[in-house]
Amino acid sequence: MGGRTRAGDLRRPRFSVGAICGIILKAMPKVYLGLGSNLGDREGNIAEALRRLSEGVSIERVSSLYETEPVGYEEQPWFLNAVCEGETELDAEGLLRFVKGIEREMGRKETVRWGPRVIDIDILLYDDIVLE
């Protein structure tokens, strides 16, 4: 009692240090999100969406902006798009709720399928899960 511990008295840990570090250092899920806008200030809308996304996603990289023709409903302006890569503590369903909330807050309205929109945020990849 109250004496010194000798090296021979120490027990081996149940887990190796490598296993513990592997648990601690496990990265948050990697996510790739596609953003698009074809109404109003398209570039500003994407910048604002990225700002809002950063509240729940640690954004690591963002692609260059690029334009695409509308698909499905073609009588609308071209889309300006970007893809961002990041990590999040949210699970896949939580991330979906989060991005849909941003779309609503920014004024997205579901009118015509594939129709014009202020902002569209798609989860392209969540960790190793491809979402369609």
PDB file of N, CA and C in Angstrom, residues 23-114:
ATOM      1  N   ILE A  23      -8.081   3.481 -33.059  1.00  0.00           N
ATOM      2  CA  ILE A  23      -9.436   3.868 -32.668  1.00  0.00           C
ATOM      3  C   ILE A  23      -9.512   5.385 -32.516  1.00  0.00           C
ATOM      4  N   ILE A  24      -8.542   5.953 -31.834  1.00  0.00           N
ATOM      5  CA  ILE A  24      -8.552   7.384 -31.584  1.00  0.00           C
ATOM      6  C   ILE A  24      -8.376   8.173 -32.879  1.00  0.00           C
ATOM      7  N   LEU A  25      -7.487   7.704 -33.742  1.00  0.00           N
ATOM      8  CA  LEU A  25      -7.156   8.445 -34.944  1.00  0.00           C
ATOM      9  C   LEU A  25      -8.070   8.143 -36.125  1.00  0.00           C
ATOM     10  N   LYS A  26      -9.083   7.283 -35.916  1.00  0.00           N
ATOM     11  CA  LYS A  26      -9.983   6.976 -37.024  1.00  0.00           C
ATOM     12  C   LYS A  26     -10.588   8.277 -37.508  1.00  0.00           C
ATOM     13  N   ALA A  27     -10.393   8.536 -38.761  1.00  0.00           N
ATOM     14  CA  ALA A  27     -10.870   9.786 -39.344  1.00  0.00           C
ATOM     15  C   ALA A  27     -12.390   9.810 -39.392  1.00  0.00           C
ATOM     16  N   MET A  28     -12.911  11.015 -39.392  1.00  0.00           N
ATOM     17  CA  MET A  28     -14.344  11.174 -39.599  1.00  0.00           C
ATOM     18  C   MET A  28     -14.656  10.719 -41.020  1.00  0.00           C
ATOM     19  N   PRO A  29     -15.903  10.369 -41.286  1.00  0.00           N
ATOM     20  CA  PRO A  29     -16.253   9.942 -42.643  1.00  0.00           C
ATOM     21  C   PRO A  29     -15.920  11.014 -43.677  1.00  0.00           C
ATOM     22  N   LYS A  30     -15.324  10.586 -44.773  1.00  0.00           N
ATOM     23  CA  LYS A  30     -15.007  11.473 -45.898  1.00  0.00           C
ATOM     24  C   LYS A  30     -16.282  11.635 -46.720  1.00  0.00           C
ATOM     25  N   VAL A  31     -16.598  12.865 -47.095  1.00  0.00           N
ATOM     26  CA  VAL A  31     -17.792  13.125 -47.898  1.00  0.00           C
ATOM     27  C   VAL A  31     -17.433  13.972 -49.113  1.00  0.00           C
ATOM     28  N   TYR A  32     -18.149  13.717 -50.187  1.00  0.00           N
ATOM     29  CA  TYR A  32     -18.053  14.534 -51.396  1.00  0.00           C
ATOM     30  C   TYR A  32     -19.454  15.034 -51.698  1.00  0.00           C
ATOM     31  N   LEU A  33     -19.585  16.341 -51.843  1.00  0.00           N
ATOM     32  CA  LEU A  33     -20.881  16.963 -52.079  1.00  0.00           C
ATOM     33  C   LEU A  33     -20.853  17.727 -53.394  1.00  0.00           C
ATOM     34  N   GLY A  34     -21.907  17.562 -54.186  1.00  0.00           N
ATOM     35  CA  GLY A  34     -22.058  18.318 -55.424  1.00  0.00           C
ATOM     36  C   GLY A  34     -22.988  19.490 -55.177  1.00  0.00           C
ATOM     37  N   LEU A  35     -22.610  20.658 -55.632  1.00  0.00           N
ATOM     38  CA  LEU A  35     -23.427  21.857 -55.475  1.00  0.00           C
ATOM     39  C   LEU A  35     -23.747  22.426 -56.846  1.00  0.00           C
ATOM     40  N   GLY A  36     -24.962  22.907 -57.015  1.00  0.00           N
ATOM     41  CA  GLY A  36     -25.354  23.506 -58.280  1.00  0.00           C
ATOM     42  C   GLY A  36     -26.366  24.614 -58.064  1.00  0.00           C
ATOM     43  N   SER A  37     -26.347  25.596 -58.949  1.00  0.00           N
ATOM     44  CA  SER A  37     -27.290  26.710 -58.885  1.00  0.00           C
ATOM     45  C   SER A  37     -27.510  27.238 -60.296  1.00  0.00           C
ATOM     46  N   ASN A  38     -28.772  27.557 -60.609  1.00  0.00           N
ATOM     47  CA  ASN A  38     -29.023  28.193 -61.907  1.00  0.00           C
ATOM     48  C   ASN A  38     -30.007  29.360 -61.807  1.00  0.00           C
ATOM     49  N   LEU A  39     -30.207  29.876 -60.606  1.00  0.00           N
ATOM     50  CA  LEU A  39     -31.065  31.046 -60.404  1.00  0.00           C
ATOM     51  C   LEU A  39     -30.314  32.115 -59.620  1.00  0.00           C
ATOM     52  N   GLY A  40     -30.554  33.372 -59.969  1.00  0.00           N
ATOM     53  CA  GLY A  40     -29.951  34.472 -59.225  1.00  0.00           C
ATOM     54  C   GLY A  40     -28.437  34.520 -59.396  1.00  0.00           C
ATOM     55  N   ASP A  41     -27.764  34.920 -58.338  1.00  0.00           N
ATOM     56  CA  ASP A  41     -26.300  35.005 -58.323  1.00  0.00           C
ATOM     57  C   ASP A  41     -25.752  33.598 -58.088  1.00  0.00           C
ATOM     58  N   ARG A  42     -25.562  32.863 -59.165  1.00  0.00           N
ATOM     59  CA  ARG A  42     -25.181  31.451 -59.056  1.00  0.00           C
ATOM     60  C   ARG A  42     -23.899  31.263 -58.253  1.00  0.00           C
ATOM     61  N   GLU A  43     -22.886  32.052 -58.556  1.00  0.00           N
ATOM     62  CA  GLU A  43     -21.611  31.922 -57.842  1.00  0.00           C
ATOM     63  C   GLU A  43     -21.776  32.288 -56.365  1.00  0.00           C
ATOM     64  N   GLY A  44     -22.531  33.348 -56.109  1.00  0.00           N
ATOM     65  CA  GLY A  44     -22.806  33.751 -54.727  1.00  0.00           C
ATOM     66  C   GLY A  44     -23.595  32.692 -53.973  1.00  0.00           C
ATOM     67  N   ASN A  45     -24.544  32.043 -54.657  1.00  0.00           N
ATOM     68  CA  ASN A  45     -25.333  30.984 -54.019  1.00  0.00           C
ATOM     69  C   ASN A  45     -24.444  29.813 -53.609  1.00  0.00           C
ATOM     70  N   ILE A  46     -23.518  29.438 -54.473  1.00  0.00           N
ATOM     71  CA  ILE A  46     -22.615  28.328 -54.154  1.00  0.00           C
ATOM     72  C   ILE A  46     -21.692  28.722 -53.005  1.00  0.00           C
ATOM     73  N   ALA A  47     -21.184  29.955 -53.032  1.00  0.00           N
ATOM     74  CA  ALA A  47     -20.318  30.425 -51.940  1.00  0.00           C
ATOM     75  C   ALA A  47     -21.071  30.416 -50.612  1.00  0.00           C
ATOM     76  N   GLU A  48     -22.325  30.867 -50.621  1.00  0.00           N
ATOM     77  CA  GLU A  48     -23.130  30.880 -49.395  1.00  0.00           C
ATOM     78  C   GLU A  48     -23.419  29.459 -48.918  1.00  0.00           C
ATOM     79  N   ALA A  49     -23.718  28.561 -49.844  1.00  0.00           N
ATOM     80  CA  ALA A  49     -23.964  27.165 -49.460  1.00  0.00           C
ATOM     81  C   ALA A  49     -22.711  26.560 -48.830  1.00  0.00           C
ATOM     82  N   LEU A  50     -21.544  26.840 -49.389  1.00  0.00           N
ATOM     83  CA  LEU A  50     -20.291  26.334 -48.813  1.00  0.00           C
ATOM     84  C   LEU A  50     -20.076  26.900 -47.413  1.00  0.00           C
ATOM     85  N   ARG A  51     -20.378  28.179 -47.225  1.00  0.00           N
ATOM     86  CA  ARG A  51     -20.246  28.786 -45.897  1.00  0.00           C
ATOM     87  C   ARG A  51     -21.147  28.070 -44.896  1.00  0.00           C
ATOM     88  N   ARG A  52     -22.388  27.827 -45.294  1.00  0.00           N
ATOM     89  CA  ARG A  52     -23.328  27.143 -44.398  1.00  0.00           C
ATOM     90  C   ARG A  52     -22.926  25.688 -44.168  1.00  0.00           C
ATOM     91  N   LEU A  53     -22.442  25.036 -45.214  1.00  0.00           N
ATOM     92  CA  LEU A  53     -21.993  23.648 -45.065  1.00  0.00           C
ATOM     93  C   LEU A  53     -20.862  23.538 -44.053  1.00  0.00           C
ATOM     94  N   SER A  54     -20.010  24.555 -43.986  1.00  0.00           N
ATOM     95  CA  SER A  54     -18.851  24.499 -43.091  1.00  0.00           C
ATOM     96  C   SER A  54     -19.248  24.432 -41.620  1.00  0.00           C
ATOM     97  N   GLU A  55     -20.524  24.678 -41.311  1.00  0.00           N
ATOM     98  CA  GLU A  55     -21.002  24.556 -39.933  1.00  0.00           C
ATOM     99  C   GLU A  55     -21.181  23.096 -39.516  1.00  0.00           C
ATOM    100  N   GLY A  56     -21.229  22.173 -40.482  1.00  0.00           N
ATOM    101  CA  GLY A  56     -21.389  20.757 -40.151  1.00  0.00           C
ATOM    102  C   GLY A  56     -20.418  19.848 -40.873  1.00  0.00           C
ATOM    103  N   VAL A  57     -19.657  20.434 -41.793  1.00  0.00           N
ATOM    104  CA  VAL A  57     -18.696  19.667 -42.587  1.00  0.00           C
ATOM    105  C   VAL A  57     -17.371  20.417 -42.563  1.00  0.00           C
ATOM    106  N   SER A  58     -16.306  19.713 -42.250  1.00  0.00           N
ATOM    107  CA  SER A  58     -14.972  20.303 -42.324  1.00  0.00           C
ATOM    108  C   SER A  58     -14.529  20.221 -43.786  1.00  0.00           C
ATOM    109  N   ILE A  59     -14.684  21.318 -44.508  1.00  0.00           N
ATOM    110  CA  ILE A  59     -14.410  21.326 -45.949  1.00  0.00           C
ATOM    111  C   ILE A  59     -12.904  21.419 -46.174  1.00  0.00           C
ATOM    112  N   GLU A  60     -12.388  20.448 -46.921  1.00  0.00           N
ATOM    113  CA  GLU A  60     -10.947  20.379 -47.169  1.00  0.00           C
ATOM    114  C   GLU A  60     -10.565  20.934 -48.534  1.00  0.00           C
ATOM    115  N   ARG A  61     -11.385  20.668 -49.532  1.00  0.00           N
ATOM    116  CA  ARG A  61     -11.081  21.139 -50.892  1.00  0.00           C
ATOM    117  C   ARG A  61     -12.378  21.434 -51.628  1.00  0.00           C
ATOM    118  N   VAL A  62     -12.290  22.386 -52.561  1.00  0.00           N
ATOM    119  CA  VAL A  62     -13.431  22.729 -53.417  1.00  0.00           C
ATOM    120  C   VAL A  62     -12.920  22.791 -54.850  1.00  0.00           C
ATOM    121  N   SER A  63     -13.669  22.185 -55.761  1.00  0.00           N
ATOM    122  CA  SER A  63     -13.287  22.196 -57.176  1.00  0.00           C
ATOM    123  C   SER A  63     -13.436  23.594 -57.761  1.00  0.00           C
ATOM    124  N   SER A  64     -12.962  23.741 -58.967  1.00  0.00           N
ATOM    125  CA  SER A  64     -13.258  24.943 -59.747  1.00  0.00           C
ATOM    126  C   SER A  64     -14.746  24.926 -60.082  1.00  0.00           C
ATOM    127  N   LEU A  65     -15.292  26.090 -60.371  1.00  0.00           N
ATOM    128  CA  LEU A  65     -16.683  26.169 -60.815  1.00  0.00           C
ATOM    129  C   LEU A  65     -16.756  25.766 -62.283  1.00  0.00           C
ATOM    130  N   TYR A  66     -17.839  25.104 -62.650  1.00  0.00           N
ATOM    131  CA  TYR A  66     -18.024  24.703 -64.047  1.00  0.00           C
ATOM    132  C   TYR A  66     -19.508  24.740 -64.386  1.00  0.00           C
ATOM    133  N   GLU A  67     -19.814  25.001 -65.651  1.00  0.00           N
ATOM    134  CA  GLU A  67     -21.197  25.093 -66.107  1.00  0.00           C
ATOM    135  C   GLU A  67     -21.638  23.797 -66.760  1.00  0.00           C
ATOM    136  N   THR A  68     -22.918  23.469 -66.567  1.00  0.00           N
ATOM    137  CA  THR A  68     -23.503  22.307 -67.236  1.00  0.00           C
ATOM    138  C   THR A  68     -24.887  22.674 -67.761  1.00  0.00           C
ATOM    139  N   GLU A  69     -25.246  22.012 -68.844  1.00  0.00           N
ATOM    140  CA  GLU A  69     -26.588  22.182 -69.397  1.00  0.00           C
ATOM    141  C   GLU A  69     -27.593  21.513 -68.471  1.00  0.00           C
ATOM    142  N   PRO A  70     -28.808  22.054 -68.401  1.00  0.00           N
ATOM    143  CA  PRO A  70     -29.841  21.385 -67.618  1.00  0.00           C
ATOM    144  C   PRO A  70     -30.214  20.037 -68.237  1.00  0.00           C
ATOM    145  N   VAL A  71     -30.595  19.113 -67.384  1.00  0.00           N
ATOM    146  CA  VAL A  71     -31.002  17.770 -67.818  1.00  0.00           C
ATOM    147  C   VAL A  71     -32.469  17.581 -67.441  1.00  0.00           C
ATOM    148  N   GLY A  72     -33.203  16.867 -68.254  1.00  0.00           N
ATOM    149  CA  GLY A  72     -34.610  16.610 -67.952  1.00  0.00           C
ATOM    150  C   GLY A  72     -35.477  17.751 -68.428  1.00  0.00           C
ATOM    151  N   TYR A  73     -35.610  18.761 -67.614  1.00  0.00           N
ATOM    152  CA  TYR A  73     -36.367  19.967 -67.961  1.00  0.00           C
ATOM    153  C   TYR A  73     -35.367  20.970 -68.525  1.00  0.00           C
ATOM    154  N   GLU A  74     -35.372  21.143 -69.841  1.00  0.00           N
ATOM    155  CA  GLU A  74     -34.305  21.898 -70.502  1.00  0.00           C
ATOM    156  C   GLU A  74     -34.596  23.385 -70.676  1.00  0.00           C
ATOM    157  N   GLU A  75     -35.831  23.817 -70.434  1.00  0.00           N
ATOM    158  CA  GLU A  75     -36.199  25.228 -70.613  1.00  0.00           C
ATOM    159  C   GLU A  75     -35.850  26.022 -69.358  1.00  0.00           C
ATOM    160  N   GLN A  76     -34.561  26.128 -69.089  1.00  0.00           N
ATOM    161  CA  GLN A  76     -34.085  26.843 -67.914  1.00  0.00           C
ATOM    162  C   GLN A  76     -32.620  27.222 -68.125  1.00  0.00           C
ATOM    163  N   PRO A  77     -32.099  28.151 -67.308  1.00  0.00           N
ATOM    164  CA  PRO A  77     -30.691  28.542 -67.451  1.00  0.00           C
ATOM    165  C   PRO A  77     -29.741  27.386 -67.131  1.00  0.00           C
ATOM    166  N   TRP A  78     -28.515  27.506 -67.642  1.00  0.00           N
ATOM    167  CA  TRP A  78     -27.473  26.525 -67.340  1.00  0.00           C
ATOM    168  C   TRP A  78     -27.134  26.580 -65.851  1.00  0.00           C
ATOM    169  N   PHE A  79     -26.611  25.474 -65.350  1.00  0.00           N
ATOM    170  CA  PHE A  79     -26.200  25.384 -63.949  1.00  0.00           C
ATOM    171  C   PHE A  79     -24.727  25.737 -63.791  1.00  0.00           C
ATOM    172  N   LEU A  80     -24.412  26.398 -62.692  1.00  0.00           N
ATOM    173  CA  LEU A  80     -23.031  26.560 -62.259  1.00  0.00           C
ATOM    174  C   LEU A  80     -22.838  25.537 -61.147  1.00  0.00           C
ATOM    175  N   ASN A  81     -21.748  24.782 -61.200  1.00  0.00           N
ATOM    176  CA  ASN A  81     -21.549  23.656 -60.285  1.00  0.00           C
ATOM    177  C   ASN A  81     -20.175  23.679 -59.637  1.00  0.00           C
ATOM    178  N   ALA A  82     -20.085  22.961 -58.529  1.00  0.00           N
ATOM    179  CA  ALA A  82     -18.807  22.725 -57.851  1.00  0.00           C
ATOM    180  C   ALA A  82     -18.949  21.432 -57.059  1.00  0.00           C
ATOM    181  N   VAL A  83     -17.825  20.862 -56.689  1.00  0.00           N
ATOM    182  CA  VAL A  83     -17.793  19.686 -55.815  1.00  0.00           C
ATOM    183  C   VAL A  83     -16.877  20.030 -54.654  1.00  0.00           C
ATOM    184  N   CYS A  84     -17.286  19.653 -53.445  1.00  0.00           N
ATOM    185  CA  CYS A  84     -16.395  19.856 -52.304  1.00  0.00           C
ATOM    186  C   CYS A  84     -16.124  18.519 -51.624  1.00  0.00           C
ATOM    187  N   GLU A  85     -14.943  18.441 -51.041  1.00  0.00           N
ATOM    188  CA  GLU A  85     -14.510  17.263 -50.286  1.00  0.00           C
ATOM    189  C   GLU A  85     -14.358  17.701 -48.836  1.00  0.00           C
ATOM    190  N   GLY A  86     -14.813  16.860 -47.926  1.00  0.00           N
ATOM    191  CA  GLY A  86     -14.668  17.199 -46.516  1.00  0.00           C
ATOM    192  C   GLY A  86     -14.889  15.999 -45.626  1.00  0.00           C
ATOM    193  N   GLU A  87     -14.953  16.276 -44.330  1.00  0.00           N
ATOM    194  CA  GLU A  87     -15.226  15.254 -43.326  1.00  0.00           C
ATOM    195  C   GLU A  87     -16.328  15.786 -42.422  1.00  0.00           C
ATOM    196  N   THR A  88     -17.090  14.867 -41.828  1.00  0.00           N
ATOM    197  CA  THR A  88     -18.175  15.279 -40.946  1.00  0.00           C
ATOM    198  C   THR A  88     -18.361  14.270 -39.823  1.00  0.00           C
ATOM    199  N   GLU A  89     -18.871  14.750 -38.710  1.00  0.00           N
ATOM    200  CA  GLU A  89     -19.247  13.866 -37.612  1.00  0.00           C
ATOM    201  C   GLU A  89     -20.679  13.374 -37.778  1.00  0.00           C
ATOM    202  N   LEU A  90     -21.413  13.944 -38.727  1.00  0.00           N
ATOM    203  CA  LEU A  90     -22.802  13.543 -38.964  1.00  0.00           C
ATOM    204  C   LEU A  90     -22.847  12.171 -39.620  1.00  0.00           C
ATOM    205  N   ASP A  91     -23.860  11.370 -39.266  1.00  0.00           N
ATOM    206  CA  ASP A  91     -24.053  10.125 -40.005  1.00  0.00           C
ATOM    207  C   ASP A  91     -24.713  10.476 -41.340  1.00  0.00           C
ATOM    208  N   ALA A  92     -24.872   9.490 -42.210  1.00  0.00           N
ATOM    209  CA  ALA A  92     -25.378   9.756 -43.563  1.00  0.00           C
ATOM    210  C   ALA A  92     -26.759  10.417 -43.528  1.00  0.00           C
ATOM    211  N   GLU A  93     -27.657   9.911 -42.680  1.00  0.00           N
ATOM    212  CA  GLU A  93     -28.999  10.503 -42.602  1.00  0.00           C
ATOM    213  C   GLU A  93     -28.950  11.911 -42.031  1.00  0.00           C
ATOM    214  N   GLY A  94     -28.093  12.122 -41.035  1.00  0.00           N
ATOM    215  CA  GLY A  94     -27.939  13.456 -40.452  1.00  0.00           C
ATOM    216  C   GLY A  94     -27.401  14.447 -41.467  1.00  0.00           C
ATOM    217  N   LEU A  95     -26.450  13.993 -42.283  1.00  0.00           N
ATOM    218  CA  LEU A  95     -25.897  14.862 -43.322  1.00  0.00           C
ATOM    219  C   LEU A  95     -26.971  15.213 -44.349  1.00  0.00           C
ATOM    220  N   LEU A  96     -27.794  14.238 -44.721  1.00  0.00           N
ATOM    221  CA  LEU A  96     -28.876  14.499 -45.675  1.00  0.00           C
ATOM    222  C   LEU A  96     -29.840  15.544 -45.115  1.00  0.00           C
ATOM    223  N   ARG A  97     -30.228  15.400 -43.849  1.00  0.00           N
ATOM    224  CA  ARG A  97     -31.121  16.393 -43.227  1.00  0.00           C
ATOM    225  C   ARG A  97     -30.454  17.776 -43.203  1.00  0.00           C
ATOM    226  N   PHE A  98     -29.164  17.784 -42.904  1.00  0.00           N
ATOM    227  CA  PHE A  98     -28.408  19.036 -42.831  1.00  0.00           C
ATOM    228  C   PHE A  98     -28.396  19.752 -44.180  1.00  0.00           C
ATOM    229  N   VAL A  99     -28.069  19.038 -45.267  1.00  0.00           N
ATOM    230  CA  VAL A  99     -27.997  19.698 -46.583  1.00  0.00           C
ATOM    231  C   VAL A  99     -29.389  20.101 -47.077  1.00  0.00           C
ATOM    232  N   LYS A 100     -30.406  19.289 -46.794  1.00  0.00           N
ATOM    233  CA  LYS A 100     -31.771  19.660 -47.200  1.00  0.00           C
ATOM    234  C   LYS A 100     -32.228  20.908 -46.448  1.00  0.00           C
ATOM    235  N   GLY A 101     -31.813  21.036 -45.194  1.00  0.00           N
ATOM    236  CA  GLY A 101     -32.125  22.236 -44.421  1.00  0.00           C
ATOM    237  C   GLY A 101     -31.491  23.478 -45.032  1.00  0.00           C
ATOM    238  N   ILE A 102     -30.245  23.356 -45.476  1.00  0.00           N
ATOM    239  CA  ILE A 102     -29.567  24.483 -46.132  1.00  0.00           C
ATOM    240  C   ILE A 102     -30.307  24.864 -47.409  1.00  0.00           C
ATOM    241  N   GLU A 103     -30.694  23.873 -48.201  1.00  0.00           N
ATOM    242  CA  GLU A 103     -31.442  24.159 -49.436  1.00  0.00           C
ATOM    243  C   GLU A 103     -32.721  24.936 -49.126  1.00  0.00           C
ATOM    244  N   ARG A 104     -33.473  24.486 -48.114  1.00  0.00           N
ATOM    245  CA  ARG A 104     -34.721  25.166 -47.737  1.00  0.00           C
ATOM    246  C   ARG A 104     -34.445  26.595 -47.272  1.00  0.00           C
ATOM    247  N   GLU A 105     -33.442  26.741 -46.376  1.00  0.00           N
ATOM    248  CA  GLU A 105     -33.116  28.066 -45.840  1.00  0.00           C
ATOM    249  C   GLU A 105     -32.710  29.039 -46.942  1.00  0.00           C
ATOM    250  N   MET A 106     -32.084  28.530 -47.989  1.00  0.00           N
ATOM    251  CA  MET A 106     -31.635  29.391 -49.086  1.00  0.00           C
ATOM    252  C   MET A 106     -32.728  29.624 -50.129  1.00  0.00           C
ATOM    253  N   GLY A 107     -33.917  29.063 -49.908  1.00  0.00           N
ATOM    254  CA  GLY A 107     -35.048  29.357 -50.777  1.00  0.00           C
ATOM    255  C   GLY A 107     -35.350  28.345 -51.857  1.00  0.00           C
ATOM    256  N   ARG A 108     -34.779  27.148 -51.745  1.00  0.00           N
ATOM    257  CA  ARG A 108     -35.092  26.143 -52.762  1.00  0.00           C
ATOM    258  C   ARG A 108     -36.544  25.714 -52.618  1.00  0.00           C
ATOM    259  N   LYS A 109     -37.224  25.666 -53.752  1.00  0.00           N
ATOM    260  CA  LYS A 109     -38.615  25.209 -53.783  1.00  0.00           C
ATOM    261  C   LYS A 109     -38.715  24.072 -54.783  1.00  0.00           C
ATOM    262  N   GLU A 110     -39.388  23.015 -54.375  1.00  0.00           N
ATOM    263  CA  GLU A 110     -39.608  21.869 -55.268  1.00  0.00           C
ATOM    264  C   GLU A 110     -40.801  22.196 -56.160  1.00  0.00           C
ATOM    265  N   THR A 111     -40.529  22.600 -57.381  1.00  0.00           N
ATOM    266  CA  THR A 111     -41.621  22.908 -58.309  1.00  0.00           C
ATOM    267  C   THR A 111     -41.636  21.873 -59.424  1.00  0.00           C
ATOM    268  N   VAL A 112     -40.751  22.016 -60.376  1.00  0.00           N
ATOM    269  CA  VAL A 112     -40.656  21.093 -61.505  1.00  0.00           C
ATOM    270  C   VAL A 112     -39.490  20.147 -61.247  1.00  0.00           C
ATOM    271  N   ARG A 113     -39.721  18.844 -61.465  1.00  0.00           N
ATOM    272  CA  ARG A 113     -38.616  17.893 -61.305  1.00  0.00           C
ATOM    273  C   ARG A 113     -37.495  18.287 -62.264  1.00  0.00           C
ATOM    274  N   TRP A 114     -36.273  18.316 -61.766  1.00  0.00           N
ATOM    275  CA  TRP A 114     -35.080  18.739 -62.506  1.00  0.00           C
ATOM    276  C   TRP A 114     -35.182  20.198 -62.936  1.00  0.00           C
TER     277      TRP A 114
END
